């Protein structure tokens, strides 16, 4: 039972589990006799001191005191046996009792918007029971010195205080933290020890003058997810931060640390880490270039299938190994790596995938040995690509892996990749090929996959998703729009966007004349006025268009037999509506009609009227039952 007024407490004293009082002058003593009370909330009450009688509430789990003028938290609160959550917000506390840190139960403590100037070090001791600590909007100037690890604390927030310095290893003593919010403090350097927090999932540290890119929550979340996937030491984590946001500050980085960074499942790190690694070995590569005497090991996944790679290396007279051996001279680094388990001989040369492909002569064959392949070659590739047999499709992929993808086929590859009816393994290979040959802009769009081949998608969502892939990229929007509409019967709004006015008229008139069930929808057009041009339409849908008046242009649609005007703001239909003599079905649900439109009563040809959720349907008898059968949703003429 939950009680909100003092008068009701005494009468229900044995059944009350929750009390929430606002702006009472003094606490009713009856509260302290509620043996089953688990939650007590006081907001805007006059409570400068907490009465010791609170100790009688042995079942109390949650205590909330907000804006009550409280000046002191008594140490005896630690003796509340069941207390698990304590909120003392918007009060006048200047200090906290150390005893709160100790007790049988875990405790979440929120003391934001007070006047605190220090935190008891007890809250961070190994035996502390505090799991969440909110110190936002106080006057803290310093953090307590930590000497031992505190494993209990998981959430820590001290936003908007006056902390100018965070000790470099401070966070290292709080290994269980999952959430940290330290925004709006005057410190200028984020302690890199924060990267030792393997459990951290959310960090917010803005408003401090630090690198705002680094402080972006989404990017940060991805980095920490990557850290959780790979066991990196603190030195390697600090290096990741520098690689991403301050590469010019790197003065020393071991080969092993750079290799560890290349194992991280976070692509933005790879490029920079690989550049640093190759720079370290640049002099060695000049001294020991790739040649027929080289023995090459490959770490990571190259764009070429292993079988083809091995054959090409053999053709050059060199040797190929799966693992590093004593005789290995060169190691190809192709992110992402699995954990690097080789060893770093002083004379071992690390090279990039580009170096290897250049040595093998693959780059010269990039465009199928021709800058502009002819129509017959393109058609041959297309036939192989769409062939039902896997072997033929594999041939097409290998041709393009070795020689590049002709621009006209980029759109075909995209459509194959997005078609979920095709086996996932083949689509995965297609995506790899796409990314290898795509522009920077298209690569970025491909990494944010959006559905386009679903009949359930509405026109607006589908239009947005298709534009996501095609605007500013090399993909053929016209071809994609046509494919989606042809196979999934939606996406017409997008396709029309890429047709000329003449092509649009031809297509829509064809659909209207040849497909009786074709719906001419306002969602297909950028402007509603464009719809009114097609007066030969038989089925018209104008929904969610914010119509307040009936569009008089519709009166010219003399062949129309089905009209849907649902989800608008219509209040009446004009008398001239009766001129739509062929109309059989009308949908006016979710409008603002105050009465059943009288003009519809004598339209004998109009058989079905969907009226659900229009204003008048809440009346007791909204429809003339002598003329219509009515089920609360639809009126059907008798």
Coordinates of C-alpha atoms in Angstrom, one line a residue, residues 12-553:
X12 CA -3.4 1.8 7.6
X13 CA -0.3 1.4 9.8
X14 CA 0.0 -2.4 9.5
X15 CA -0.3 -2.5 5.7
X16 CA 1.8 0.4 4.5
X17 CA 4.8 -0.4 2.4
X18 CA 5.5 3.0 0.8
X19 CA 5.0 6.6 2.0
X20 CA 5.6 9.7 -0.2
X21 CA 5.0 13.0 1.5
X22 CA 5.4 16.5 0.0
X23 CA 5.7 19.8 1.8
X24 CA 4.7 18.7 5.3
X25 CA 5.7 20.9 8.3
X26 CA 6.7 18.0 10.5
X27 CA 6.9 14.3 10.2
X28 CA 4.0 12.3 11.7
X29 CA 5.3 10.1 14.5
X30 CA 3.0 7.3 13.2
X31 CA 5.5 6.7 10.4
X32 CA 7.9 5.1 12.8
X33 CA 5.4 2.4 13.7
X34 CA 5.0 1.1 10.1
X35 CA 6.7 -2.2 10.5
X36 CA 6.3 -3.2 6.8
X37 CA 7.5 0.2 5.4
X38 CA 10.1 -0.4 2.6
X39 CA 10.2 3.1 1.0
X40 CA 10.0 6.5 2.5
X41 CA 10.1 9.6 0.3
X42 CA 10.1 13.2 1.7
X43 CA 10.1 16.1 -0.8
X44 CA 10.0 19.8 0.2
X45 CA 9.3 18.9 3.9
X46 CA 10.8 20.8 6.9
X47 CA 13.4 18.2 8.0
X48 CA 16.7 19.8 9.2
X49 CA 17.5 16.9 11.4
X50 CA 16.6 13.2 11.0
X51 CA 14.8 11.8 14.0
X52 CA 16.5 8.8 15.6
X53 CA 13.1 7.0 15.6
X54 CA 13.9 6.1 11.9
X55 CA 15.9 3.1 13.4
X56 CA 12.5 1.5 14.2
X57 CA 11.9 1.0 10.5
X58 CA 13.7 -2.3 10.2
X59 CA 12.3 -3.1 6.8
X60 CA 13.2 0.3 5.2
X61 CA 15.1 -0.3 2.0
X62 CA 14.9 3.1 0.2
X63 CA 15.1 6.5 1.9
X64 CA 14.6 9.6 -0.3
X65 CA 15.0 13.2 1.1
X66 CA 14.9 15.9 -1.5
X67 CA 14.8 19.7 -0.9
X68 CA 14.1 19.4 2.8
X69 CA 16.8 21.7 4.1
X70 CA 18.7 18.8 5.7
X71 CA 22.0 20.0 7.2
X72 CA 23.5 16.8 8.5
X73 CA 23.4 13.0 7.9
X74 CA 23.7 11.1 11.2
X75 CA 26.2 8.3 11.5
X76 CA 23.5 6.0 13.0
X77 CA 21.9 5.7 9.5
X78 CA 24.4 3.0 8.9
X79 CA 22.4 0.9 11.5
X80 CA 19.3 0.7 9.3
X81 CA 19.6 -3.0 8.6
X82 CA 17.7 -3.2 5.3
X83 CA 18.7 0.1 3.7
X84 CA 20.0 -0.3 0.1
X85 CA 19.3 3.1 -1.5
X86 CA 19.8 6.5 0.1
X87 CA 19.1 9.7 -1.8
X88 CA 19.7 13.1 -0.1
X89 CA 19.5 15.6 -2.9
X90 CA 19.1 19.4 -3.0
X91 CA 19.9 19.8 0.7
X92 CA 22.6 21.6 2.7
X93 CA 25.0 18.8 3.6
X94 CA 28.6 19.9 4.0
X95 CA 30.1 16.5 5.0
X96 CA 29.2 12.8 5.0
X97 CA 29.5 10.3 7.8
X98 CA 32.3 7.7 7.1
X99 CA 30.1 5.0 8.9
X100 CA 27.7 4.8 5.9
X101 CA 30.4 2.9 4.0
X102 CA 30.0 -0.1 6.3
X103 CA 27.1 -2.5 6.7
X104 CA 25.6 -5.8 5.6
X105 CA 23.9 -4.6 2.4
X106 CA 25.1 -3.0 -0.8
X107 CA 24.3 0.7 -0.8
X108 CA 23.6 3.2 -3.6
X109 CA 24.2 6.7 -2.4
X110 CA 23.0 9.9 -4.2
X111 CA 24.0 13.2 -2.5
X112 CA 23.9 15.6 -5.5
X113 CA 23.2 19.3 -5.2
X114 CA 24.6 19.8 -1.7
X115 CA 27.6 21.8 -0.4
X116 CA 30.1 18.9 0.1
X117 CA 33.8 19.9 0.1
X118 CA 35.3 16.5 0.7
X119 CA 34.5 12.7 0.4
X120 CA 35.4 10.3 3.2
X121 CA 38.2 7.9 2.0
X122 CA 36.2 5.2 3.8
X123 CA 33.8 5.1 0.8
X124 CA 36.7 3.7 -1.3
X125 CA 38.1 1.2 1.1
X126 CA 38.2 -2.5 0.2
X127 CA 35.5 -3.3 2.7
X128 CA 33.2 -0.5 1.6
X129 CA 29.6 -1.6 0.7
X130 CA 28.9 1.4 -1.6
X131 CA 28.1 0.3 -5.2
X132 CA 26.9 3.6 -6.7
X133 CA 28.0 7.1 -5.7
X134 CA 26.5 10.3 -7.1
X135 CA 28.4 13.4 -6.0
X136 CA 27.3 15.7 -8.8
X137 CA 26.9 19.5 -8.3
X138 CA 28.8 19.9 -5.1
X139 CA 31.9 21.9 -4.1
X140 CA 34.5 19.1 -4.1
X141 CA 38.1 20.3 -4.8
X142 CA 40.1 17.1 -4.4
X143 CA 39.7 13.3 -4.4
X144 CA 40.9 11.2 -1.5
X145 CA 44.1 9.3 -1.8
X146 CA 43.6 5.6 -2.6
X147 CA 46.1 3.0 -1.5
X148 CA 44.1 -0.2 -1.9
X149 CA 41.6 -1.5 -4.5
X150 CA 37.9 -1.1 -3.9
X151 CA 36.0 -3.7 -5.8
X152 CA 32.5 -2.8 -4.7
X153 CA 32.0 0.6 -6.5
X154 CA 30.5 0.2 -9.9
X155 CA 29.0 3.6 -10.7
X156 CA 30.8 6.9 -9.9
X157 CA 29.7 10.4 -10.8
X158 CA 31.2 13.7 -9.6
X159 CA 30.0 16.0 -12.4
X160 CA 30.2 19.8 -12.0
X161 CA 32.5 20.1 -9.0
X162 CA 35.9 22.0 -8.6
X163 CA 38.3 19.1 -9.1
X164 CA 41.4 20.4 -10.9
X165 CA 43.5 17.3 -10.6
X166 CA 42.9 13.6 -10.8
X167 CA 45.9 11.5 -9.7
X168 CA 47.3 9.5 -12.6
X169 CA 46.6 6.1 -11.1
X170 CA 43.4 7.0 -9.2
X171 CA 41.0 5.0 -11.3
X172 CA 43.3 2.0 -11.2
X173 CA 42.2 1.4 -7.6
X174 CA 38.6 1.1 -8.7
X175 CA 38.7 -1.9 -11.1
X176 CA 34.9 -2.7 -11.0
X177 CA 33.7 0.7 -12.4
X178 CA 31.2 0.3 -15.3
X179 CA 30.0 3.9 -15.4
X180 CA 32.0 7.1 -14.9
X181 CA 30.7 10.7 -15.2
X182 CA 33.3 13.4 -14.5
X183 CA 32.1 16.2 -16.7
X184 CA 32.4 19.9 -16.0
X185 CA 35.4 19.9 -13.7
X186 CA 38.4 22.2 -14.3
X187 CA 41.0 19.4 -14.8
X188 CA 42.8 19.5 -18.2
X189 CA 44.1 15.9 -18.5
X190 CA 42.2 12.7 -18.4
X191 CA 44.1 10.0 -16.4
X192 CA 45.2 7.4 -18.9
X193 CA 44.9 4.8 -16.1
X194 CA 41.2 4.9 -16.9
X195 CA 42.1 2.5 -19.7
X196 CA 42.8 -0.2 -17.1
X197 CA 39.1 -0.4 -16.3
X198 CA 38.2 -3.6 -18.2
X199 CA 34.6 -3.4 -17.0
X200 CA 34.0 0.3 -18.1
X201 CA 31.1 0.6 -20.5
X202 CA 30.2 4.3 -20.3
X203 CA 32.5 7.3 -19.8
X204 CA 31.4 10.9 -19.9
X205 CA 34.1 13.5 -19.5
X206 CA 33.1 16.5 -21.5
X207 CA 33.3 20.2 -20.6
X208 CA 36.9 19.9 -19.5
X209 CA 38.9 21.3 -22.4
X210 CA 39.9 17.8 -23.5
X211 CA 39.8 16.5 -27.0
X212 CA 36.0 16.5 -27.8
X213 CA 36.4 13.7 -30.4
X214 CA 37.8 11.5 -27.7
X215 CA 35.0 12.4 -25.4
X216 CA 32.2 11.5 -27.8
X217 CA 30.2 8.9 -26.0
X218 CA 29.4 6.7 -28.9
X219 CA 33.0 6.4 -30.1
X220 CA 34.1 5.9 -26.6
X221 CA 31.6 3.1 -26.0
X222 CA 32.9 1.3 -29.1
X223 CA 36.5 1.5 -27.9
X224 CA 35.7 0.1 -24.5
X225 CA 33.7 -2.7 -26.1
X226 CA 36.8 -3.5 -28.2
X227 CA 39.0 -3.5 -25.0
X228 CA 36.6 -6.0 -23.4
X229 CA 37.0 -8.3 -26.5
X230 CA 40.8 -8.2 -26.4
X231 CA 43.0 -8.5 -23.3
X232 CA 45.3 -5.4 -23.7
X233 CA 47.6 -4.3 -21.0
X234 CA 47.5 -0.7 -19.6
X235 CA 50.5 0.4 -21.8
X236 CA 48.8 -0.8 -25.0
X237 CA 45.5 0.9 -23.9
X238 CA 47.3 4.2 -23.4
X239 CA 48.9 3.7 -26.8
X240 CA 45.4 3.3 -28.4
X241 CA 44.4 6.7 -27.0
X242 CA 47.5 8.3 -28.4
X243 CA 47.1 6.6 -31.8
X244 CA 43.5 7.8 -32.1
X245 CA 43.7 11.3 -30.7
X246 CA 47.3 12.4 -30.3
X247 CA 49.6 10.4 -32.6
X248 CA 52.2 13.2 -32.7
X249 CA 52.8 12.7 -28.9
X250 CA 54.0 9.1 -29.4
X251 CA 57.7 9.0 -28.8
X252 CA 58.2 5.4 -28.0
X253 CA 56.0 2.3 -28.9
X254 CA 57.2 -1.3 -28.9
X255 CA 56.6 -3.5 -31.8
X256 CA 54.6 -5.8 -29.5
X257 CA 52.3 -3.0 -28.3
X258 CA 51.6 -2.0 -31.9
X259 CA 50.8 -5.6 -32.8
X260 CA 48.5 -5.7 -29.9
X261 CA 46.7 -2.6 -31.2
X262 CA 46.3 -4.3 -34.6
X263 CA 44.4 -7.1 -32.8
X264 CA 41.9 -4.7 -31.4
X265 CA 38.4 -5.1 -33.1
X266 CA 38.2 -1.4 -33.7
X267 CA 39.1 -0.3 -37.3
X268 CA 40.1 3.3 -36.6
X269 CA 43.1 2.1 -34.7
X270 CA 44.4 -0.3 -37.3
X271 CA 45.4 2.3 -40.0
X272 CA 47.5 4.4 -37.6
X273 CA 49.0 1.5 -35.7
X274 CA 50.1 -0.2 -39.0
X275 CA 51.6 3.0 -40.2
X276 CA 53.7 3.3 -37.0
X277 CA 54.7 -0.4 -37.3
X278 CA 55.8 -0.1 -40.9
X279 CA 57.8 3.0 -40.2
X280 CA 59.7 1.2 -37.5
X281 CA 60.7 -1.5 -40.1
X282 CA 61.2 0.9 -43.0
X283 CA 65.0 0.8 -43.0
X284 CA 65.0 -3.0 -42.8
X285 CA 62.7 -3.3 -45.8
X286 CA 65.1 -1.2 -47.9
X287 CA 68.0 -3.4 -46.8
X288 CA 66.0 -6.6 -47.3
X289 CA 63.4 -6.1 -50.1
X290 CA 61.0 -8.8 -51.2
X291 CA 62.5 -11.1 -53.8
X292 CA 62.7 -14.7 -54.9
X293 CA 64.7 -15.6 -51.8
X294 CA 62.1 -14.3 -49.4
X295 CA 60.1 -16.5 -47.1
X296 CA 56.7 -14.9 -46.3
X297 CA 54.3 -15.4 -43.4
X298 CA 50.9 -13.8 -43.4
X299 CA 49.1 -12.5 -40.3
X300 CA 45.5 -11.5 -40.8
X301 CA 43.1 -11.8 -43.7
X302 CA 44.2 -10.6 -47.1
X303 CA 41.8 -9.7 -49.9
X304 CA 43.1 -12.7 -51.9
X305 CA 42.1 -16.2 -51.1
X306 CA 44.9 -18.2 -49.4
X307 CA 45.1 -20.7 -52.3
X308 CA 45.6 -17.9 -54.9
X309 CA 48.0 -16.0 -52.7
X310 CA 50.2 -19.1 -52.2
X311 CA 50.2 -19.8 -55.9
X312 CA 51.2 -16.2 -56.8
X313 CA 54.0 -16.2 -54.2
X314 CA 55.3 -19.5 -55.6
X315 CA 55.2 -18.0 -59.2
X316 CA 57.6 -15.3 -58.0
X317 CA 60.0 -18.0 -56.7
X318 CA 59.4 -17.0 -53.0
X319 CA 58.1 -19.3 -50.2
X320 CA 54.9 -19.1 -48.2
X321 CA 54.5 -20.1 -44.5
X322 CA 51.4 -20.1 -42.2
X323 CA 53.6 -19.4 -39.1
X324 CA 56.8 -17.6 -38.4
X325 CA 59.8 -19.8 -38.6
X326 CA 63.5 -19.2 -38.1
X327 CA 63.8 -18.9 -41.8
X328 CA 61.0 -16.4 -42.2
X329 CA 62.2 -13.0 -43.6
X330 CA 59.0 -11.0 -44.1
X331 CA 55.6 -10.9 -42.3
X332 CA 52.5 -9.5 -44.0
X333 CA 50.3 -7.6 -41.6
X334 CA 46.6 -7.5 -42.7
X335 CA 44.2 -6.3 -40.0
X336 CA 42.3 -7.4 -38.2
X337 CA 44.7 -9.8 -36.7
X338 CA 44.0 -12.6 -34.2
X339 CA 46.3 -12.5 -31.2
X340 CA 49.9 -12.1 -32.5
X341 CA 51.9 -15.1 -31.2
X342 CA 55.0 -14.8 -33.4
X343 CA 58.3 -13.5 -32.2
X344 CA 60.2 -10.4 -33.2
X345 CA 63.6 -11.3 -34.6
X346 CA 65.6 -8.2 -35.1
X347 CA 66.0 -8.7 -38.8
X348 CA 62.3 -9.7 -39.3
X349 CA 60.6 -7.3 -41.8
X350 CA 56.9 -6.3 -41.4
X351 CA 55.2 -5.3 -44.6
X352 CA 51.7 -4.2 -45.6
X353 CA 49.3 -6.0 -47.8
X354 CA 49.8 -3.4 -50.5
X355 CA 53.6 -4.1 -50.5
X356 CA 52.9 -7.8 -51.0
X357 CA 50.3 -7.2 -53.8
X358 CA 52.7 -4.8 -55.5
X359 CA 55.5 -7.5 -55.4
X360 CA 53.1 -10.0 -56.8
X361 CA 52.0 -7.7 -59.6
X362 CA 48.3 -7.9 -58.7
X363 CA 47.8 -4.1 -58.8
X364 CA 48.7 -4.0 -62.6
X365 CA 45.7 -6.4 -63.2
X366 CA 43.2 -4.3 -61.3
X367 CA 40.9 -3.5 -64.1
X368 CA 40.5 -6.9 -65.7
X369 CA 43.5 -6.1 -67.8
X370 CA 41.4 -3.3 -69.5
X371 CA 40.6 0.1 -68.4
X372 CA 37.1 -0.1 -69.9
X373 CA 35.9 -3.8 -70.3
X374 CA 33.5 -4.3 -73.2
X375 CA 29.8 -5.1 -73.0
X376 CA 30.4 -8.8 -73.6
X377 CA 33.0 -9.1 -70.8
X378 CA 30.6 -7.3 -68.4
X379 CA 27.7 -9.5 -69.4
X380 CA 29.9 -12.6 -68.9
X381 CA 30.9 -11.4 -65.4
X382 CA 27.2 -10.7 -64.6
X383 CA 26.1 -14.1 -65.8
X384 CA 28.7 -15.7 -63.5
X385 CA 27.8 -13.5 -60.6
X386 CA 24.1 -14.4 -60.8
X387 CA 24.6 -18.0 -61.6
X388 CA 22.8 -20.5 -59.4
X389 CA 25.9 -22.7 -59.1
X390 CA 28.3 -21.7 -56.4
X391 CA 31.4 -22.6 -58.5
X392 CA 30.5 -20.1 -61.2
X393 CA 29.8 -17.3 -58.6
X394 CA 33.2 -18.0 -57.0
X395 CA 34.9 -17.6 -60.4
X396 CA 33.3 -14.1 -60.8
X397 CA 34.5 -13.2 -57.3
X398 CA 38.1 -14.3 -58.0
X399 CA 38.2 -12.4 -61.3
X400 CA 37.2 -9.2 -59.5
X401 CA 39.4 -9.8 -56.5
X402 CA 42.4 -10.1 -58.9
X403 CA 41.4 -7.4 -61.3
X404 CA 39.0 -5.0 -59.6
X405 CA 35.3 -4.4 -60.0
X406 CA 34.1 -2.5 -63.1
X407 CA 32.0 0.5 -62.0
X408 CA 28.8 -0.7 -63.7
X409 CA 28.9 -3.9 -61.5
X410 CA 29.2 -2.0 -58.2
X411 CA 25.4 -1.7 -58.0
X412 CA 24.9 -5.3 -58.8
X413 CA 27.2 -6.3 -56.0
X414 CA 25.3 -4.0 -53.7
X415 CA 21.9 -5.6 -54.6
X416 CA 23.3 -9.1 -54.0
X417 CA 24.7 -8.0 -50.6
X418 CA 21.4 -6.5 -49.4
X419 CA 19.3 -9.5 -50.7
X420 CA 18.8 -11.6 -47.5
X421 CA 17.4 -14.5 -49.5
X422 CA 20.9 -15.2 -50.8
X423 CA 23.1 -17.4 -48.5
X424 CA 25.0 -15.4 -45.9
X425 CA 28.5 -16.7 -46.7
X426 CA 28.3 -15.5 -50.3
X427 CA 26.9 -12.1 -49.2
X428 CA 29.8 -11.8 -46.8
X429 CA 32.3 -12.2 -49.6
X430 CA 30.4 -9.7 -51.8
X431 CA 30.6 -7.1 -49.0
X432 CA 34.3 -7.6 -48.7
X433 CA 34.7 -7.0 -52.4
X434 CA 32.4 -4.0 -52.3
X435 CA 34.5 -2.4 -49.5
X436 CA 37.7 -3.1 -51.3
X437 CA 36.5 -1.2 -54.4
X438 CA 34.2 1.4 -52.8
X439 CA 34.9 5.1 -52.4
X440 CA 35.5 6.4 -48.9
X441 CA 31.9 7.7 -48.7
X442 CA 30.3 4.4 -49.8
X443 CA 32.5 2.5 -47.4
X444 CA 31.2 4.6 -44.6
X445 CA 27.6 4.0 -45.6
X446 CA 28.1 0.2 -46.0
X447 CA 29.3 0.0 -42.4
X448 CA 25.9 1.3 -41.3
X449 CA 23.6 -1.3 -42.8
X450 CA 19.9 -0.4 -43.2
X451 CA 17.1 -2.6 -44.5
X452 CA 15.8 -2.0 -48.1
X453 CA 14.4 -5.3 -49.2
X454 CA 11.4 -5.8 -47.0
X455 CA 7.8 -5.5 -48.1
X456 CA 6.9 -4.3 -44.6
X457 CA 8.9 -1.1 -44.8
X458 CA 6.8 2.1 -45.3
X459 CA 7.6 4.4 -48.2
X460 CA 9.2 7.1 -46.1
X461 CA 11.5 4.8 -44.2
X462 CA 12.5 2.9 -47.3
X463 CA 13.1 6.3 -49.1
X464 CA 15.4 7.3 -46.3
X465 CA 17.3 4.0 -46.2
X466 CA 17.8 4.0 -50.0
X467 CA 19.1 7.6 -50.0
X468 CA 21.5 6.6 -47.2
X469 CA 23.2 4.3 -49.6
X470 CA 22.9 6.3 -52.9
X471 CA 23.3 10.0 -52.2
X472 CA 26.9 11.1 -52.9
X473 CA 28.0 7.5 -53.8
X474 CA 28.8 5.7 -57.0
X475 CA 25.7 3.4 -56.8
X476 CA 23.1 3.7 -59.5
X477 CA 20.0 5.0 -57.7
X478 CA 17.7 4.5 -60.7
X479 CA 18.7 0.9 -61.0
X480 CA 18.3 0.2 -57.3
X481 CA 14.9 1.9 -57.1
X482 CA 13.6 -0.1 -60.1
X483 CA 14.9 -3.4 -58.6
X484 CA 13.3 -2.8 -55.2
X485 CA 10.0 -1.8 -56.6
X486 CA 9.9 -4.7 -59.1
X487 CA 10.7 -7.4 -56.5
X488 CA 9.2 -6.0 -53.3
X489 CA 6.3 -3.8 -54.6
X490 CA 7.5 -0.8 -52.6
X491 CA 10.1 2.0 -52.9
X492 CA 8.2 3.8 -55.6
X493 CA 8.7 7.2 -53.8
X494 CA 12.4 6.7 -54.1
X495 CA 12.3 5.5 -57.7
X496 CA 10.1 8.4 -58.8
X497 CA 12.7 10.8 -57.3
X498 CA 15.2 9.6 -60.0
X499 CA 12.8 9.6 -63.0
X500 CA 12.2 12.5 -65.3
X501 CA 8.7 14.0 -65.3
X502 CA 7.9 12.2 -68.6
X503 CA 9.2 8.9 -67.3
X504 CA 7.2 9.4 -64.1
X505 CA 3.9 10.0 -66.1
X506 CA 4.6 7.0 -68.3
X507 CA 5.2 4.7 -65.4
X508 CA 2.3 5.8 -63.2
X509 CA -0.2 5.8 -66.1
X510 CA 1.0 2.2 -67.0
X511 CA 0.5 1.1 -63.4
X512 CA -3.0 2.7 -63.1
X513 CA -4.2 1.2 -66.4
X514 CA -2.6 -2.3 -66.2
X515 CA -2.8 -3.0 -62.5
X516 CA -6.3 -2.6 -61.1
X517 CA -5.1 -3.0 -57.5
X518 CA -2.5 -0.3 -57.8
X519 CA -2.8 2.4 -55.1
X520 CA -1.9 5.9 -56.0
X521 CA -0.5 7.1 -52.7
X522 CA 0.5 10.6 -51.5
X523 CA 3.6 9.0 -50.0
X524 CA 5.0 8.5 -53.5
X525 CA 5.2 12.2 -54.2
X526 CA 7.3 15.0 -52.8
X527 CA 4.3 17.3 -53.1
X528 CA 0.6 16.4 -52.8
X529 CA -0.3 18.5 -55.8
X530 CA 1.6 16.1 -58.1
X531 CA -0.9 13.3 -57.2
X532 CA -3.8 15.3 -58.5
X533 CA -2.5 15.1 -62.1
X534 CA -3.5 11.4 -62.3
X535 CA -7.3 11.8 -62.6
X536 CA -7.6 8.3 -64.2
X537 CA -6.6 6.6 -60.9
X538 CA -9.0 4.0 -59.5
X539 CA -7.6 3.6 -56.0
X540 CA -6.3 6.7 -54.2
X541 CA -4.7 6.9 -50.8
X542 CA -4.0 10.3 -49.1
X543 CA -3.1 9.5 -45.5
X544 CA -1.2 11.3 -42.8
X545 CA -1.2 14.4 -44.9
X546 CA -2.6 16.8 -42.3
X547 CA -5.6 17.6 -44.5
X548 CA -8.1 20.0 -42.8
X549 CA -10.3 20.5 -45.9
X550 CA -11.3 18.0 -48.5
X551 CA -9.1 18.5 -51.6
X552 CA -11.5 19.7 -54.3
X553 CA -9.1 18.3 -57.0

